[in-house]
Tab-separated table of C-alpha atoms and ligand atoms in Angstrom:
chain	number	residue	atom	x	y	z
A	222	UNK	CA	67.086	-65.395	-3.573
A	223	UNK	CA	69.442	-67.218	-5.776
A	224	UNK	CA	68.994	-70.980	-6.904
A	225	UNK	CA	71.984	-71.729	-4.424
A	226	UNK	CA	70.357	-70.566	-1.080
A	227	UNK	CA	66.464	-71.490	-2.700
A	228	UNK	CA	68.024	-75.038	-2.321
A	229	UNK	CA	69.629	-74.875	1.071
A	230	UNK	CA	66.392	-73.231	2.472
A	231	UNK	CA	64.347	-76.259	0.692
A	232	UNK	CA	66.862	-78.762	1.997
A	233	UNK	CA	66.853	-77.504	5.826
A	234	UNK	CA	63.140	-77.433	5.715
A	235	UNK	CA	62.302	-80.891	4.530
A	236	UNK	CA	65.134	-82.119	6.703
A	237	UNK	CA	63.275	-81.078	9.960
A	238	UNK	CA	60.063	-81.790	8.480
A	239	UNK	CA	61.559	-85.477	8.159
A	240	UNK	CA	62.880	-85.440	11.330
A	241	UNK	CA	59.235	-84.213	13.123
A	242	UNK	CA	57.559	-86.774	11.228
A	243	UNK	CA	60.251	-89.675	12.030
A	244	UNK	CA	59.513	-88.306	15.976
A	245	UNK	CA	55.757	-88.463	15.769
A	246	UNK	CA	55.994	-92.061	13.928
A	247	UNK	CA	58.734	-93.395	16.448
A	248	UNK	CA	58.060	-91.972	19.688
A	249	UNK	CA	54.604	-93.390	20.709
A	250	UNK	CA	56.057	-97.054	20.466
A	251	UNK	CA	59.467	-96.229	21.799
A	252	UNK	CA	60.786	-98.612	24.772
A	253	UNK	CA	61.764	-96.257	28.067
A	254	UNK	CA	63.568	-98.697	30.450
A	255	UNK	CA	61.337	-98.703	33.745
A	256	UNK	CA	62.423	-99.960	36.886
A	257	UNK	CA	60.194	-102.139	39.415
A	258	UNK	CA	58.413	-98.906	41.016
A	259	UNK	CA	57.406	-97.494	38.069
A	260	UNK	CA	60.198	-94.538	37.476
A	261	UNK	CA	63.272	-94.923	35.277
A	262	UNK	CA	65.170	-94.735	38.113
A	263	UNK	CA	66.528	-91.558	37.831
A	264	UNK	CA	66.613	-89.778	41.176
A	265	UNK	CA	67.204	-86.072	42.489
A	266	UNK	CA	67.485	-84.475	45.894
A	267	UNK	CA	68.139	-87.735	47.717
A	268	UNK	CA	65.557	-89.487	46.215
A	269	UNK	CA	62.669	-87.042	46.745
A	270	UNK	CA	62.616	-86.085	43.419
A	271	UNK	CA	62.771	-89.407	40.741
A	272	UNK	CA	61.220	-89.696	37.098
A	273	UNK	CA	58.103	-90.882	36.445
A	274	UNK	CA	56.974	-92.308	32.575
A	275	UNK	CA	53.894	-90.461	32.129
A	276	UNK	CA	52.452	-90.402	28.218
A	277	UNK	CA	52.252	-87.340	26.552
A	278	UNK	CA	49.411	-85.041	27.316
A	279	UNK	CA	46.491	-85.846	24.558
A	280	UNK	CA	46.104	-81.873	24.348
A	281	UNK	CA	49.650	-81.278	23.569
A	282	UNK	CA	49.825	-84.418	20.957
A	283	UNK	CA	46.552	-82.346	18.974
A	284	UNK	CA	48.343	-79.072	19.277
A	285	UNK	CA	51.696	-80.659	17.383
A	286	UNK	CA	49.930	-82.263	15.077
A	287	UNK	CA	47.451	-79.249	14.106
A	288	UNK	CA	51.110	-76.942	13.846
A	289	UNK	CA	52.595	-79.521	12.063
A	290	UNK	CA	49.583	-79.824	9.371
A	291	UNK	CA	48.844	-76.250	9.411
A	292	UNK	CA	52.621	-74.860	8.897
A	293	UNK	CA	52.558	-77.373	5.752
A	294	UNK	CA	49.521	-75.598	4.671
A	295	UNK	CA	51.334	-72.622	5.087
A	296	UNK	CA	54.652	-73.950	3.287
A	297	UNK	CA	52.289	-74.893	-0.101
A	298	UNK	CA	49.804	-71.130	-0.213
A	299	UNK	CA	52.305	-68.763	0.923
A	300	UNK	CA	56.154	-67.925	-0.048
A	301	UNK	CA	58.514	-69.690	2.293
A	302	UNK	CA	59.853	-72.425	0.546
A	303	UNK	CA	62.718	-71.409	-1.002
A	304	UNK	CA	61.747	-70.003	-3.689
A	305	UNK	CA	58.849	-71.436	-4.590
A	306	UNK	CA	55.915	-68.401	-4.191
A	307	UNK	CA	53.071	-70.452	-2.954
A	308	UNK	CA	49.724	-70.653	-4.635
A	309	UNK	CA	47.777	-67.688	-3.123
A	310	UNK	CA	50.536	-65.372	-5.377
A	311	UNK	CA	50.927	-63.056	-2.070
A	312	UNK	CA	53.801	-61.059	-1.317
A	313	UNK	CA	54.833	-58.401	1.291
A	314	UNK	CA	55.954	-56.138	-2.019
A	315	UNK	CA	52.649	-56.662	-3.328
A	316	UNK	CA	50.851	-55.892	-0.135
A	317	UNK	CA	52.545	-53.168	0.372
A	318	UNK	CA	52.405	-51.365	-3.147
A	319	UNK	CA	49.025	-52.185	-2.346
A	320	UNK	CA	48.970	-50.107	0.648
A	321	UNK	CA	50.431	-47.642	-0.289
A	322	UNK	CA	48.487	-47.260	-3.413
A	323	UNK	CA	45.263	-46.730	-1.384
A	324	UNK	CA	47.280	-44.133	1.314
A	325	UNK	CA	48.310	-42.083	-1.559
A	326	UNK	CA	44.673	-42.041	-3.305
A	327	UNK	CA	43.342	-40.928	0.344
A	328	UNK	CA	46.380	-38.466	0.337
A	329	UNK	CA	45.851	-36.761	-3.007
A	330	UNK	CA	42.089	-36.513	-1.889
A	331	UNK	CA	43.313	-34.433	1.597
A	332	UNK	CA	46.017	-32.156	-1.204
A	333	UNK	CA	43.042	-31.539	-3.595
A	334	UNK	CA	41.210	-30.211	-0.603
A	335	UNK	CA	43.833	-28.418	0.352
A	336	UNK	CA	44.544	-26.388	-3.467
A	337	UNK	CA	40.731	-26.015	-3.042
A	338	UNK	CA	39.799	-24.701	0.478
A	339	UNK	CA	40.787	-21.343	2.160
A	340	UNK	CA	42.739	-21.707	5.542
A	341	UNK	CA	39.819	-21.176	7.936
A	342	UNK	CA	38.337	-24.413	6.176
A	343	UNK	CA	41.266	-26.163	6.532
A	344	UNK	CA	41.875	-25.731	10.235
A	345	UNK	CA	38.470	-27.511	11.077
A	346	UNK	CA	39.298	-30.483	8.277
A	347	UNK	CA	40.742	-33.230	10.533
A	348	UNK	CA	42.390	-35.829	7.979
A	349	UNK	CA	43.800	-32.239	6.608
A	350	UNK	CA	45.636	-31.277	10.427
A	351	UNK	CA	46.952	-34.531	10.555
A	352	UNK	CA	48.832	-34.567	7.583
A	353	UNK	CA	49.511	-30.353	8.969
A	354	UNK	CA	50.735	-32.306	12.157
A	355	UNK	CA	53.810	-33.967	10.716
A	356	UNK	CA	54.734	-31.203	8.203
A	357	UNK	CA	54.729	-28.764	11.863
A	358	UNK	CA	56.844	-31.509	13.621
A	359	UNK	CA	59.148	-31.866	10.386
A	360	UNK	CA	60.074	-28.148	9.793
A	361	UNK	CA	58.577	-26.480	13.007
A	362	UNK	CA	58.935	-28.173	16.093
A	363	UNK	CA	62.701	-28.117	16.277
A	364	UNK	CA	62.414	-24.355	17.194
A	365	UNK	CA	58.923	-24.084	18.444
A	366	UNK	CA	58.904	-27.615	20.186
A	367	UNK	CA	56.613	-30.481	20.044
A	368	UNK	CA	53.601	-28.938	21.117
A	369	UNK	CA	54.447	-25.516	19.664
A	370	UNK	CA	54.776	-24.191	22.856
A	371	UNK	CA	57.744	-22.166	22.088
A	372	UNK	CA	61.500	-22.395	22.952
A	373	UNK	CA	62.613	-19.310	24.976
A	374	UNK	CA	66.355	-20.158	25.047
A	375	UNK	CA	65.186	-18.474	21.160
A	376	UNK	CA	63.350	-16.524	21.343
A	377	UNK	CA	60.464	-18.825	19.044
A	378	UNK	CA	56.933	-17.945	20.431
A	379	UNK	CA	54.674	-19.771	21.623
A	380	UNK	CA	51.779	-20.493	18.631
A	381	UNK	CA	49.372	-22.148	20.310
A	382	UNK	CA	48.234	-19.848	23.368
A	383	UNK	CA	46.419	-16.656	21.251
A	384	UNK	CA	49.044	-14.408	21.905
A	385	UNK	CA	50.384	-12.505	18.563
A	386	UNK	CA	53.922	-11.229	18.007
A	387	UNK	CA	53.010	-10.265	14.465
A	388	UNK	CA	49.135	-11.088	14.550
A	389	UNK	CA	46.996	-14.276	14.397
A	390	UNK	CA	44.811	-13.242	11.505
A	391	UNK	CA	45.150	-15.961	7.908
A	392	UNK	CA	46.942	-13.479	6.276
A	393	UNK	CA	49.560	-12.311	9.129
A	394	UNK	CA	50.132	-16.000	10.076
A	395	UNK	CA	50.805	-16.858	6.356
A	396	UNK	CA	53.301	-13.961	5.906
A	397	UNK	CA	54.987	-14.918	8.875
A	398	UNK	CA	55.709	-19.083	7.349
A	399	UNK	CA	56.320	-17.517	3.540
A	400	UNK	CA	58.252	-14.480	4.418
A	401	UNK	CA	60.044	-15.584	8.128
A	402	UNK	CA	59.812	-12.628	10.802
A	403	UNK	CA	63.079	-11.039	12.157
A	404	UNK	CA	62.470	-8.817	15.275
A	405	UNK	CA	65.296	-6.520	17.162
A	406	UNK	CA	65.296	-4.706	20.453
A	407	UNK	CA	68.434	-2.890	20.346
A	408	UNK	CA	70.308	-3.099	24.122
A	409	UNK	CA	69.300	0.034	26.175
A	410	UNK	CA	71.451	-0.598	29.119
A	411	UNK	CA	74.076	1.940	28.317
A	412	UNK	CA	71.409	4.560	27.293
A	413	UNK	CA	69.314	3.778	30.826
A	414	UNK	CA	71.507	3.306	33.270
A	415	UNK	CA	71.294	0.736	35.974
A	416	UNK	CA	68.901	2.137	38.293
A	417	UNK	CA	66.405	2.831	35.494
A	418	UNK	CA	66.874	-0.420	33.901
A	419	UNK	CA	66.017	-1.720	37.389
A	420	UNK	CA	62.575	0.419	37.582
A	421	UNK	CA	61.559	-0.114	34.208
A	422	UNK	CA	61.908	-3.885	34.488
A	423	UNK	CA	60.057	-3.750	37.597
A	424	UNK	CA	57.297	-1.643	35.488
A	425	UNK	CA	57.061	-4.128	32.390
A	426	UNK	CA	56.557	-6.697	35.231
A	427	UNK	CA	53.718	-4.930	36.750
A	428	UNK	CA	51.840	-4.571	32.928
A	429	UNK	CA	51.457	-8.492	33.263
A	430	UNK	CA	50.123	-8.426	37.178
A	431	UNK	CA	53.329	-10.471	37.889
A	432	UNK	CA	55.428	-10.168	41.130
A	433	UNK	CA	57.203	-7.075	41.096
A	434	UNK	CA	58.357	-3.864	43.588
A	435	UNK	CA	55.882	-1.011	43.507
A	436	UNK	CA	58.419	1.942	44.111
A	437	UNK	CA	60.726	1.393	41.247
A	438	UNK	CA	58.139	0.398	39.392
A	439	UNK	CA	56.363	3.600	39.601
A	440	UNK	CA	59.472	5.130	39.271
A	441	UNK	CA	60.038	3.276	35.952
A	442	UNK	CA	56.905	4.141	34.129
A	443	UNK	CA	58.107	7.779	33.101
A	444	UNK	CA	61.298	5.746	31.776
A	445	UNK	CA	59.179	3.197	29.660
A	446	UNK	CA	57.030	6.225	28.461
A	447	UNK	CA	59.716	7.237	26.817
A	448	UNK	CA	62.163	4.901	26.099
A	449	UNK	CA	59.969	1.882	25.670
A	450	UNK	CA	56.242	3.063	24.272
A	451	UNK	CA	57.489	3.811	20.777
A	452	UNK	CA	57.970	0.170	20.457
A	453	UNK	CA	56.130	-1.753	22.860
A	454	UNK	CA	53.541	1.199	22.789
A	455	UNK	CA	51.753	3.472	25.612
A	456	UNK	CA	50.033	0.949	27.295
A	457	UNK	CA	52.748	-2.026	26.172
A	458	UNK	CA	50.483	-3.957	24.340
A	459	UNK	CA	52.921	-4.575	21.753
A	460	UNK	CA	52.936	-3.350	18.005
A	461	UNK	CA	52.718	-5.800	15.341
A	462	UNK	CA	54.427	-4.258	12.479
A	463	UNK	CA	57.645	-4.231	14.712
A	464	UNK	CA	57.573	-7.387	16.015
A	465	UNK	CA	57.292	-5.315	19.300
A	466	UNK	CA	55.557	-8.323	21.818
A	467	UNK	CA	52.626	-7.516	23.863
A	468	UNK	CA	54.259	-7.479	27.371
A	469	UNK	CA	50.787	-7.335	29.138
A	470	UNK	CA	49.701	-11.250	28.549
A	471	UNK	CA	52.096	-12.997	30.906
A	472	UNK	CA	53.496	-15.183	27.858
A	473	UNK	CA	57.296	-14.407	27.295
A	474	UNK	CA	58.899	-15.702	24.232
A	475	UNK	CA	62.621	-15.477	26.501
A	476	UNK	CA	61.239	-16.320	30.071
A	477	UNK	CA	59.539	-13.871	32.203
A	478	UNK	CA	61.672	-13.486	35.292
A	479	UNK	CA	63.160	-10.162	36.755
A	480	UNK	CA	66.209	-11.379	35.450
A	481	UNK	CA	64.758	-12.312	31.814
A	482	UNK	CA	63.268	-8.527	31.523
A	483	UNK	CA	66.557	-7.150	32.860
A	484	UNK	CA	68.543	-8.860	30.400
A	485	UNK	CA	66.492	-8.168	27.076
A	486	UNK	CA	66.530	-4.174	28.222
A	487	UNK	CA	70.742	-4.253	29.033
A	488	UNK	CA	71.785	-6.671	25.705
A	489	UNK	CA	68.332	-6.416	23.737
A	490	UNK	CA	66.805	-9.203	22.250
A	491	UNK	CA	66.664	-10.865	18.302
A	492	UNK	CA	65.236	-13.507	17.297
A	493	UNK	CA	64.611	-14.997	13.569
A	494	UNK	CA	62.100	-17.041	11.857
A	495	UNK	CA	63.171	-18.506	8.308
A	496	UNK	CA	61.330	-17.885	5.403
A	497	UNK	CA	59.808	-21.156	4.035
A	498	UNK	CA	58.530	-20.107	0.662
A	499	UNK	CA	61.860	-21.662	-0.972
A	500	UNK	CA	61.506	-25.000	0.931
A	501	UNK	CA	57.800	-26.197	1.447
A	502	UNK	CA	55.419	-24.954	-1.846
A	503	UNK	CA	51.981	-23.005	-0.809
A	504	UNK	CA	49.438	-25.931	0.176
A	505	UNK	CA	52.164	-27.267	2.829
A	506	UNK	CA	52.485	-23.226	3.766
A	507	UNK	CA	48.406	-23.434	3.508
A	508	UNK	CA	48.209	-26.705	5.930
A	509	UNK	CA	50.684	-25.176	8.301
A	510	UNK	CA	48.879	-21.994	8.820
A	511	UNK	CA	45.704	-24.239	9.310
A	512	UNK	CA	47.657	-26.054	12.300
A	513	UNK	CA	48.718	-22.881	14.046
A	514	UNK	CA	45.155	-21.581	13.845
A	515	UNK	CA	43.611	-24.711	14.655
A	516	UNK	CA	45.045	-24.438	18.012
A	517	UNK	CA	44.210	-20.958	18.138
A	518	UNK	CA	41.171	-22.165	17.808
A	519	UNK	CA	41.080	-24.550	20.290
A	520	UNK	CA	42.347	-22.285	23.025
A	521	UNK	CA	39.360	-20.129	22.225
A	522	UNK	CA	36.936	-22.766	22.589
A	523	UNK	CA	38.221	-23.698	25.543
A	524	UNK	CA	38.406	-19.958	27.353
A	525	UNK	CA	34.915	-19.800	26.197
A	526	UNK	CA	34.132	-23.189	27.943
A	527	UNK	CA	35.823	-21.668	31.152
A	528	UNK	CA	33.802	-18.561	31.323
B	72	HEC	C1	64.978	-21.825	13.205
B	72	HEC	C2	63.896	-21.758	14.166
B	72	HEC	C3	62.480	-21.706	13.627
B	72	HEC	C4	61.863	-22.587	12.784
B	72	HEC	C5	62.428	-23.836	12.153
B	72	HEC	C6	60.505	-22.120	12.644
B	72	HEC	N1	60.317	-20.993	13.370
B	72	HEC	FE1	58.620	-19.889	13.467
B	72	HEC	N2	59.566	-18.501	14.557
B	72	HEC	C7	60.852	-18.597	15.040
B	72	HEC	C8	61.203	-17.405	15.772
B	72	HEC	C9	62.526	-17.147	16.476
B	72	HEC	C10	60.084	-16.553	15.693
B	72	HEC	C11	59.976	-15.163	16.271
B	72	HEC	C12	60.665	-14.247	15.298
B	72	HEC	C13	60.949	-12.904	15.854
B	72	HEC	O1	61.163	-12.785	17.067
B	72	HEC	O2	61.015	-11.943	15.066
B	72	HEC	C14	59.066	-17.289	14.934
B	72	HEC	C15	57.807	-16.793	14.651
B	72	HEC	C16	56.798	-17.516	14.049
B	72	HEC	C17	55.453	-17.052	13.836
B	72	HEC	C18	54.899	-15.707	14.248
B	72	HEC	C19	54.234	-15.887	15.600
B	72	HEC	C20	53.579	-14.643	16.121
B	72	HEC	O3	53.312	-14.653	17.324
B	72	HEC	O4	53.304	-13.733	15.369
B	72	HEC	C21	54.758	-18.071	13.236
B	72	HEC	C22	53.295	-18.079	12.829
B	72	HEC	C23	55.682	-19.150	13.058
B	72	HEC	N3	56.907	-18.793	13.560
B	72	HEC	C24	55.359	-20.379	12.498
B	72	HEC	C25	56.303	-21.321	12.138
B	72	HEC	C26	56.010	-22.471	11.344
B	72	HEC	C27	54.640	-22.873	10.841
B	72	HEC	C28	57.180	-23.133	11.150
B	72	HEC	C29	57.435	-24.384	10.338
B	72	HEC	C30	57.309	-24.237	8.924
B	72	HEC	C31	58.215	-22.386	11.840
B	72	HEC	N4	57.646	-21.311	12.425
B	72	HEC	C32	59.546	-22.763	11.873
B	72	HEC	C33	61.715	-19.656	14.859
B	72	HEC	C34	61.499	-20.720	13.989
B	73	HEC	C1	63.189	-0.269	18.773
B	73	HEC	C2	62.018	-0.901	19.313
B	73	HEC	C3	62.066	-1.364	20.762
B	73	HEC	C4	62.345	-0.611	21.873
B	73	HEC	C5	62.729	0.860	21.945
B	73	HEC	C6	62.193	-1.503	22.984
B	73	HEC	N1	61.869	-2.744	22.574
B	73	HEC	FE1	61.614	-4.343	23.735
B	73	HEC	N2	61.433	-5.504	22.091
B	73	HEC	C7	61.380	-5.042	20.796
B	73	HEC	C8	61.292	-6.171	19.885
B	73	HEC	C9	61.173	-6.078	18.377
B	73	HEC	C10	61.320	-7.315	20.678
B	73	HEC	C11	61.244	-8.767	20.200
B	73	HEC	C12	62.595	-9.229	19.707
B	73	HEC	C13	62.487	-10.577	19.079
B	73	HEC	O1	62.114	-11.503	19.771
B	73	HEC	O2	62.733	-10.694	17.891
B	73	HEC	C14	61.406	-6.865	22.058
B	73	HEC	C15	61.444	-7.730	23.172
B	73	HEC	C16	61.348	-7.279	24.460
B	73	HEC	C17	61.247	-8.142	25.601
B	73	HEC	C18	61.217	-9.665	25.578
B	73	HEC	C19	59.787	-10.084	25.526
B	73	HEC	C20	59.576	-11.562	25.685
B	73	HEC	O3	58.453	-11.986	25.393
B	73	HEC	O4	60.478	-12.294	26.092
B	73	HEC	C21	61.132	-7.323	26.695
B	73	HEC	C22	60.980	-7.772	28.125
B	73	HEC	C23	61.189	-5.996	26.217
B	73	HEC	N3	61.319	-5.984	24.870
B	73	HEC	C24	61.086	-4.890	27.057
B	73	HEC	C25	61.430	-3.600	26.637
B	73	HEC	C26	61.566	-2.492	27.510
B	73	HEC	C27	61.314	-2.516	28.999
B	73	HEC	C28	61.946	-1.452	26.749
B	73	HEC	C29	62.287	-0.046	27.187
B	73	HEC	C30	63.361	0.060	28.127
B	73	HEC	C31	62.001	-1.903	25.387
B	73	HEC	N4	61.685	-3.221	25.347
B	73	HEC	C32	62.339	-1.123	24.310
B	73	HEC	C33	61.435	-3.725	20.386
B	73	HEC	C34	61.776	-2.693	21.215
């Protein structure tokens, strides 16, 4: 604050300190004209409604007087008067380097742990997931949402439900953040057909126990046999080295409707996860592995709490 508006904020606040004071010193003796019944003669509503000249309530008088005494209390040990800084030497800079000073000395304490613990440690080391928490909703959750639930308008899995496109052990989940994962089914509409497309969809259905027509899809498991297997494997559970999802579980990455299937076997399906090891260094890779298995985890509690 310059000298300039230091002075005009010192100026306006003595003047209405003056003028409070003045009020408190001349209103208790002030002289209110009052008429014969004891009002001031002012009238509303036909006279139903006319002004008495009651004294101040004594509660309200204390309650003034206390703000009045305590805001110049205020005024001399804090910075508000112009500017003068107050004797207590506070300020909101100083608080807040403060602050900050003691969240970064808890902070380096959670990256130490970090450089020093293995992933599995992590994902049980709470202050450790929080910080994981914002780094996932910086960098991941734009693709794989919020609650890392997955987005299937692309294709980006869902990481929190123990089902692996390319595995859920430390070191698969790490390769997957450092490296980024790019997975292609080529379209196989054109090589199938359209009534084969519509009995192997109704096949891949069935491998998940979801609603689907018996007769084409017994007609469709030759089809998947041999068109589908080498990928997806015999029994469809998937193949990790491809990228090839498990198609058993009931958890699409594109949506899981007759239509969905249909669509990924006519145009095929790609999908891409960037590599981060350019843009977050290895303990933020580290804490974000930590968060996806940490709600692996958690999943697997909770099945075994069902059961
Ligand atoms: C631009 C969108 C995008 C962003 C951002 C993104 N992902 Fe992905 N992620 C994907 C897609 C798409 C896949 C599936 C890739 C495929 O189909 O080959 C994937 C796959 C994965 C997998 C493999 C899952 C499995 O089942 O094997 C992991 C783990 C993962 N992402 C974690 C992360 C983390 C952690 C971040 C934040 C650093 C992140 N992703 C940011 C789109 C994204
Ligand atoms: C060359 C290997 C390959 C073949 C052959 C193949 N797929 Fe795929 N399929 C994949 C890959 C890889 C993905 C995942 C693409 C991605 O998300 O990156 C996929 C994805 C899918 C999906 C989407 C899964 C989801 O979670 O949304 C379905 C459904 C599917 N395949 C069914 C089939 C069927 C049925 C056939 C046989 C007609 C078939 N695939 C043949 C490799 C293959």
């Amino acid at each position: 604050m310059n000298d300039f508006w230091s002075g005009w904020v010192m100026a306006l606040i003595i003047l209405n300190y003056v003028a409070i004071l003045l009020l408190f010193i001349w209103a208790p003796g002030a002289k209110i004209p009052v008429g014969e019944d004891g009002t001031t003669g002012h009238t509303w509503a036909n006279g139903l409604i006319r002004e008495a000249v009651n004294r101040l309530p004594m509660w309200w008088l204390v309650l003034s007087t206390v703000a009045f005494i305590a805001a110049f209390i205020y005024l001399v040990r804090y910075p508000g008067f112009g500017s003068y800084e107050g004797t207590l030497g506070w300020s909101s800079v100083q608080q807040l380097k403060e602050e900050e000073a003691a969240i970064n000395q808890r902070l380096s304490q959670v990256w130490a742990r970090v450089e020093s613990s293995d992933v599995l440690e992590l994902s049980q080391d709470k202050p450790a997931l929080k910080v994981a928490q914002r780094l996932f909703e910086d960098n991941c959750a734009a693709c794989h949402g919020m609650d890392g639930k997955g987005v299937s308008a692309i294709g980006a899995p869902n990481l929190v439900n123990n089902v692996w496109q390319y595995g859920g052990s430390v070191d698969e989940i790490l390769s997957s953040i450092t490296n980024g994962r790019k997975g292609l089914m080529p379209p196989l509409g054109k090589a199938l057909g359209y009534g084969n497309v519509k009995n192997v969809a109704n096949y891949a259905l069935s491998l998940s126990g979801a609603s689907h027509e018996a007769g084409p899809a017994a007609a469709g498991k030759p089809v998947f046999e041999q068109q589908c297997a080498a990928c997806h494997g015999i029994d469809g559970t998937g193949n990790k080295l491809l990228g090839a999802p498990n198609l058993t579980t009931g958890s699409w990455k594109f949506g899981g409707t007759y239509r969905d299937i249909v669509t990924a076997i006519e145009y095929g399906r790609t999908a891409e996860m960037p590599a981060w090891k350019d843009r977050l260094n290895e303990s933020e890779i580290k804490l974000l592995a930590a968060w996806v298995l940490s709600h692996d985890n958690d999943e697997e509690a909770r099945s075994h709490e069902d059961s």
